[in-house]
Amino acid sequence: MEIIIQPDSRQASLVAARIVARTVREKPLAVLGLATGNTPLQLYRNLVRMHRDEGLDFAGMTSFNLDEYVGIPPAHPSSFHSYMWAHLFSHINMPKERINIPDGLTTDVPAACRKYEQAIRSAGGIDVQVLGIGSNGHIGFNEPSSSLSSRTRIKTLTEESRLDVAAAFGGEEGVPTHVLTMGLGTIMDARKCLLLAFGKKKARAVARTVEGPVTAMVPGSVLQLHPRTILVLDKDAASELEMADYYAWVHEHKPDWQKY
Ligand code: GLP
């Protein structure tokens, strides 16, 4: 794992944007795996700015989002569909027909999940998968106890995850109980994983993901088995890492050709 620690989320998000932009520039038909939540907001803002000011071209891109709430229409203000259009898709030139988000209103969940997996394969697989992390260590919506080789499927949210998004649904009672999410096996198939985490609230999940054992109880820890995972953290999210000084030293001494 490559661990990049930045002073704050603003600088971390700039590094993350450079990593995604490199893929977009180097591979004009790249496949992007996208995440929602507060964490990637600044990354998306940077990508929008790079599109506007530097001509970063998304015309050949295909995207797959990690997850969506079950039973929530795409137009609902707290759906992940709405989030993605509000923060990214309305502001860049990614073709609408190549944007993929799980269908939370499907009447045939197993078929929709199989179709999603098939669509990722047909697109050639994900080149870079953006990830946040839940305070309980989930990635996508793979809650603790998720199979490390799981594929896209329906999951039941933990109470902790429901509480985390309660405000967006007018209180806990309004939060959907189920989601469709890429599995950990799906995420592990991405050629590169880029996990962002900011703030003290994420420090324990980050430490367990990077330095703890690989366990289904900390779904993010499966990334230890991924050959190209980059974590971009702010100081607070890195604050419980035992080897933080070493990771910082490694980053400072990277050869130029490896820099972002
Ligand atoms: C949700 C999303 C995850 C995200 C996590 C953290 O559970 N499904 O993809 O990483 O929230 O959210 P935030 O970035 O708002 O802390």
Coordinates of C-alpha atoms and ligand atoms in Angstrom, one line a residue:
M1 CA 0.0 0.0 0.0
E2 CA 1.2 3.5 -0.7
I3 CA 0.2 5.9 2.0
I4 CA 0.3 9.7 1.2
I5 CA -0.3 11.9 4.2
Q6 CA -1.1 15.6 3.5
P7 CA -1.5 18.5 6.0
D8 CA -5.2 18.9 5.2
S9 CA -8.1 17.6 3.0
R10 CA -7.6 20.3 0.5
Q11 CA -4.1 19.3 -0.3
A12 CA -4.9 15.6 -0.1
S13 CA -7.7 16.2 -2.6
L14 CA -5.3 17.9 -5.0
V15 CA -3.0 14.9 -4.9
A16 CA -6.0 12.6 -5.5
A17 CA -7.2 14.7 -8.4
R18 CA -3.7 14.5 -10.0
I19 CA -3.8 10.7 -9.7
V20 CA -7.2 10.4 -11.4
A21 CA -6.3 13.0 -14.0
R22 CA -3.2 11.1 -14.9
T23 CA -5.4 8.0 -15.8
V24 CA -7.8 10.2 -17.7
R25 CA -4.9 11.7 -19.8
E26 CA -3.0 8.5 -20.3
K27 CA -6.0 6.4 -21.2
P28 CA -8.6 8.2 -23.3
L29 CA -11.0 5.3 -23.0
A30 CA -10.5 4.7 -19.2
V31 CA -13.0 3.3 -16.8
L32 CA -13.4 5.2 -13.6
G33 CA -14.9 3.7 -10.4
L34 CA -16.5 6.5 -8.4
A35 CA -17.6 6.9 -4.8
T36 CA -20.0 9.2 -2.9
G37 CA -20.0 10.8 0.5
N38 CA -18.4 13.9 1.8
T39 CA -14.9 12.7 1.3
P40 CA -14.5 12.9 -2.5
L41 CA -16.3 16.2 -2.8
Q42 CA -13.1 18.3 -3.1
L43 CA -11.6 15.7 -5.5
Y44 CA -14.7 16.1 -7.8
R45 CA -14.4 19.9 -7.5
N46 CA -10.8 19.7 -8.6
L47 CA -11.7 17.4 -11.6
V48 CA -14.4 19.9 -12.6
R49 CA -11.9 22.7 -12.4
M50 CA -9.3 20.7 -14.4
H51 CA -12.0 20.0 -17.1
R52 CA -12.9 23.7 -17.3
D53 CA -9.5 25.3 -17.0
E54 CA -7.1 22.7 -18.4
G55 CA -9.4 20.9 -20.8
L56 CA -9.3 17.6 -19.0
D57 CA -11.3 15.5 -21.4
F58 CA -13.8 12.9 -20.1
A59 CA -15.4 12.3 -23.6
G60 CA -14.0 8.7 -23.8
M61 CA -14.6 7.8 -20.1
T62 CA -17.0 5.2 -18.7
S63 CA -17.9 5.3 -15.0
F64 CA -19.3 2.9 -12.5
N65 CA -20.4 4.0 -9.1
L66 CA -19.9 1.8 -6.1
D67 CA -23.4 1.8 -4.6
E68 CA -26.9 3.1 -4.4
Y69 CA -29.7 2.9 -1.8
V70 CA -32.5 0.4 -2.4
G71 CA -36.0 1.9 -2.9
I72 CA -34.8 5.4 -3.4
P73 CA -35.7 6.9 -6.8
P74 CA -32.7 8.4 -8.7
A75 CA -34.3 11.9 -8.5
H76 CA -34.4 11.7 -4.7
P77 CA -32.1 14.5 -3.4
S78 CA -30.1 12.1 -1.2
S79 CA -29.8 9.3 -3.8
F80 CA -26.2 8.7 -5.0
H81 CA -27.5 9.4 -8.6
S82 CA -28.4 13.0 -7.5
Y83 CA -25.1 13.4 -5.7
M84 CA -23.1 12.4 -8.8
W85 CA -25.0 14.7 -11.1
A86 CA -24.8 17.6 -8.7
H87 CA -21.1 17.3 -8.0
L88 CA -19.5 15.8 -11.1
F89 CA -21.5 14.7 -14.1
S90 CA -23.3 17.9 -14.8
H91 CA -20.0 19.8 -15.0
I92 CA -17.9 17.5 -17.2
N93 CA -18.2 16.0 -20.6
M94 CA -18.6 12.3 -19.7
P95 CA -21.2 10.8 -22.1
K96 CA -24.5 10.1 -20.2
E97 CA -24.8 6.6 -21.8
R98 CA -21.5 5.5 -20.3
I99 CA -22.4 6.5 -16.7
N100 CA -23.4 3.5 -14.6
I101 CA -24.9 3.6 -11.1
P102 CA -26.6 0.6 -9.5
D103 CA -30.4 0.8 -9.9
G104 CA -31.9 1.0 -6.5
L105 CA -35.4 0.6 -7.9
T106 CA -34.9 -2.7 -9.7
T107 CA -37.5 -5.3 -9.2
D108 CA -35.0 -8.1 -9.8
V109 CA -32.0 -7.5 -7.6
P110 CA -29.9 -10.6 -8.4
A111 CA -30.3 -10.0 -12.2
A112 CA -29.5 -6.3 -11.8
C113 CA -26.4 -7.1 -9.8
R114 CA -25.2 -9.7 -12.4
K115 CA -25.8 -7.2 -15.1
Y116 CA -23.7 -4.6 -13.3
E117 CA -20.8 -7.0 -13.0
Q118 CA -21.1 -7.9 -16.6
A119 CA -21.2 -4.3 -17.7
I120 CA -17.9 -3.6 -15.7
R121 CA -16.3 -6.6 -17.5
S122 CA -17.6 -5.6 -20.9
A123 CA -16.2 -2.1 -20.4
G124 CA -12.7 -3.7 -19.8
G125 CA -12.6 -3.4 -16.0
I126 CA -12.1 -0.4 -13.8
D127 CA -8.8 1.4 -14.2
V128 CA -9.0 3.5 -11.0
Q129 CA -11.5 3.0 -8.2
V130 CA -12.1 6.0 -5.9
L131 CA -13.0 4.9 -2.4
G132 CA -13.9 6.5 0.9
I133 CA -14.1 4.6 4.1
G134 CA -16.9 4.3 6.7
S135 CA -16.0 4.9 10.3
N136 CA -16.5 1.1 10.8
G137 CA -14.1 0.3 8.0
H138 CA -16.6 -0.4 5.2
I139 CA -15.7 0.4 1.6
G140 CA -18.5 0.8 -0.9
F141 CA -21.3 -0.4 1.4
N142 CA -19.5 -3.6 2.3
E143 CA -20.3 -3.7 5.9
P144 CA -18.2 -5.6 8.5
S145 CA -18.6 -9.4 7.9
S146 CA -18.8 -8.9 4.1
S147 CA -17.1 -11.7 2.2
L148 CA -13.7 -10.6 1.0
S149 CA -14.6 -12.0 -2.4
S150 CA -18.1 -10.7 -2.7
R151 CA -19.5 -9.3 -5.9
T152 CA -22.2 -6.7 -6.5
R153 CA -25.2 -7.5 -4.3
I154 CA -27.8 -6.3 -1.8
K155 CA -26.5 -5.4 1.7
T156 CA -28.2 -4.4 4.9
L157 CA -26.8 -1.3 6.5
T158 CA -25.5 -1.3 10.0
E159 CA -27.0 1.1 12.5
E160 CA -23.7 3.0 12.5
S161 CA -23.9 3.6 8.8
R162 CA -27.5 4.6 8.9
L163 CA -26.8 7.1 11.7
D164 CA -23.9 8.5 9.6
V165 CA -26.4 9.5 6.9
A166 CA -29.5 10.2 9.0
A167 CA -29.4 14.0 8.5
A168 CA -29.7 13.5 4.7
F169 CA -32.9 11.5 5.2
G170 CA -34.5 13.7 7.8
G171 CA -33.6 11.4 10.7
E172 CA -32.7 7.7 11.2
E173 CA -36.2 6.4 10.5
G174 CA -36.0 7.8 6.9
V175 CA -32.7 6.1 6.1
P176 CA -33.0 3.2 3.7
T177 CA -32.2 -0.2 5.3
H178 CA -30.7 -1.8 2.2
V179 CA -28.3 -0.9 -0.6
L180 CA -26.8 -2.3 -3.7
T181 CA -23.0 -2.3 -3.6
M182 CA -20.1 -3.5 -5.6
G183 CA -18.5 -6.3 -3.6
L184 CA -15.0 -6.4 -2.2
G185 CA -14.1 -8.9 -5.0
T186 CA -15.4 -6.3 -7.5
I187 CA -13.3 -3.6 -6.0
M188 CA -10.3 -5.8 -5.8
D189 CA -10.5 -6.3 -9.6
A190 CA -9.8 -2.6 -10.2
R191 CA -6.3 -2.0 -11.6
K192 CA -5.8 0.8 -9.1
C193 CA -7.6 1.7 -5.9
L194 CA -7.5 5.2 -4.5
L195 CA -8.8 5.5 -1.0
L196 CA -9.3 8.9 0.6
A197 CA -9.9 9.5 4.3
F198 CA -10.1 12.8 6.2
G199 CA -10.7 13.7 9.8
K200 CA -10.2 12.1 13.3
K201 CA -13.4 10.1 12.9
K202 CA -11.7 8.0 10.3
A203 CA -8.4 7.5 12.1
R204 CA -9.2 4.1 13.7
A205 CA -10.7 2.7 10.5
V206 CA -7.6 3.8 8.6
A207 CA -5.2 2.3 11.1
R208 CA -7.1 -1.0 11.1
T209 CA -7.2 -1.0 7.3
V210 CA -3.5 -0.4 6.9
E211 CA -1.9 -1.9 9.9
G212 CA -4.4 -4.4 11.2
P213 CA -5.0 -8.0 10.1
V214 CA -6.9 -8.7 6.9
T215 CA -10.3 -9.4 8.1
A216 CA -13.9 -9.3 7.0
M217 CA -14.6 -7.3 10.2
V218 CA -12.6 -4.4 8.6
P219 CA -13.6 -4.6 4.9
G220 CA -11.1 -2.0 3.9
S221 CA -8.3 -4.2 5.1
V222 CA -8.8 -6.5 2.0
L223 CA -6.9 -3.7 0.1
Q224 CA -3.7 -5.0 1.7
L225 CA -4.0 -7.8 -0.9
H226 CA -4.3 -5.3 -3.8
P227 CA -1.0 -4.6 -5.6
R228 CA -1.8 -1.0 -6.4
T229 CA -3.6 0.7 -3.7
I230 CA -2.9 4.4 -2.8
L231 CA -4.3 5.9 0.4
V232 CA -4.4 9.7 0.5
L233 CA -5.0 10.9 4.0
D234 CA -5.0 14.2 5.9
K235 CA -3.1 14.4 9.2
D236 CA -6.1 13.6 11.4
A237 CA -7.1 10.5 9.5
A238 CA -3.4 9.3 9.7
S239 CA -3.1 10.1 13.4
E240 CA -3.5 6.5 14.6
L241 CA -1.0 5.0 12.1
E242 CA 2.0 3.5 14.0
M243 CA 4.3 3.9 11.0
A244 CA 3.1 7.3 9.9
D245 CA 6.7 8.8 10.0
Y246 CA 7.9 6.0 7.7
Y247 CA 5.1 6.5 5.2
A248 CA 5.9 10.3 5.2
W249 CA 9.6 9.6 4.7
V250 CA 8.9 7.2 1.8
H251 CA 6.7 9.8 0.1
E252 CA 9.2 12.6 0.5
H253 CA 11.9 10.4 -1.0
K254 CA 10.0 9.1 -4.0
P255 CA 12.0 9.2 -7.2
D256 CA 10.7 12.0 -9.5
W257 CA 9.4 9.5 -12.1
Q258 CA 7.0 8.1 -9.4
K259 CA 5.6 11.4 -8.3
Y260 CA 2.0 12.6 -8.9
Ligands
GLP1 C1 -20.9 5.7 2.5 C2 -20.5 5.3 1.1 C3 -19.0 5.0 1.1 C4 -18.3 6.2 1.7 C5 -18.7 6.3 3.2 C6 -18.0 7.4 3.9 O1 -21.1 4.6 3.3 N1 -21.2 4.2 0.6 O2 -18.6 4.8 -0.3 O3 -16.9 5.9 1.6 O4 -20.1 6.6 3.2 O5 -18.7 8.6 3.7 P1 -18.1 10.1 4.0 O6 -17.1 10.3 3.0 O7 -19.2 11.0 3.9 O8 -17.5 10.0 5.4

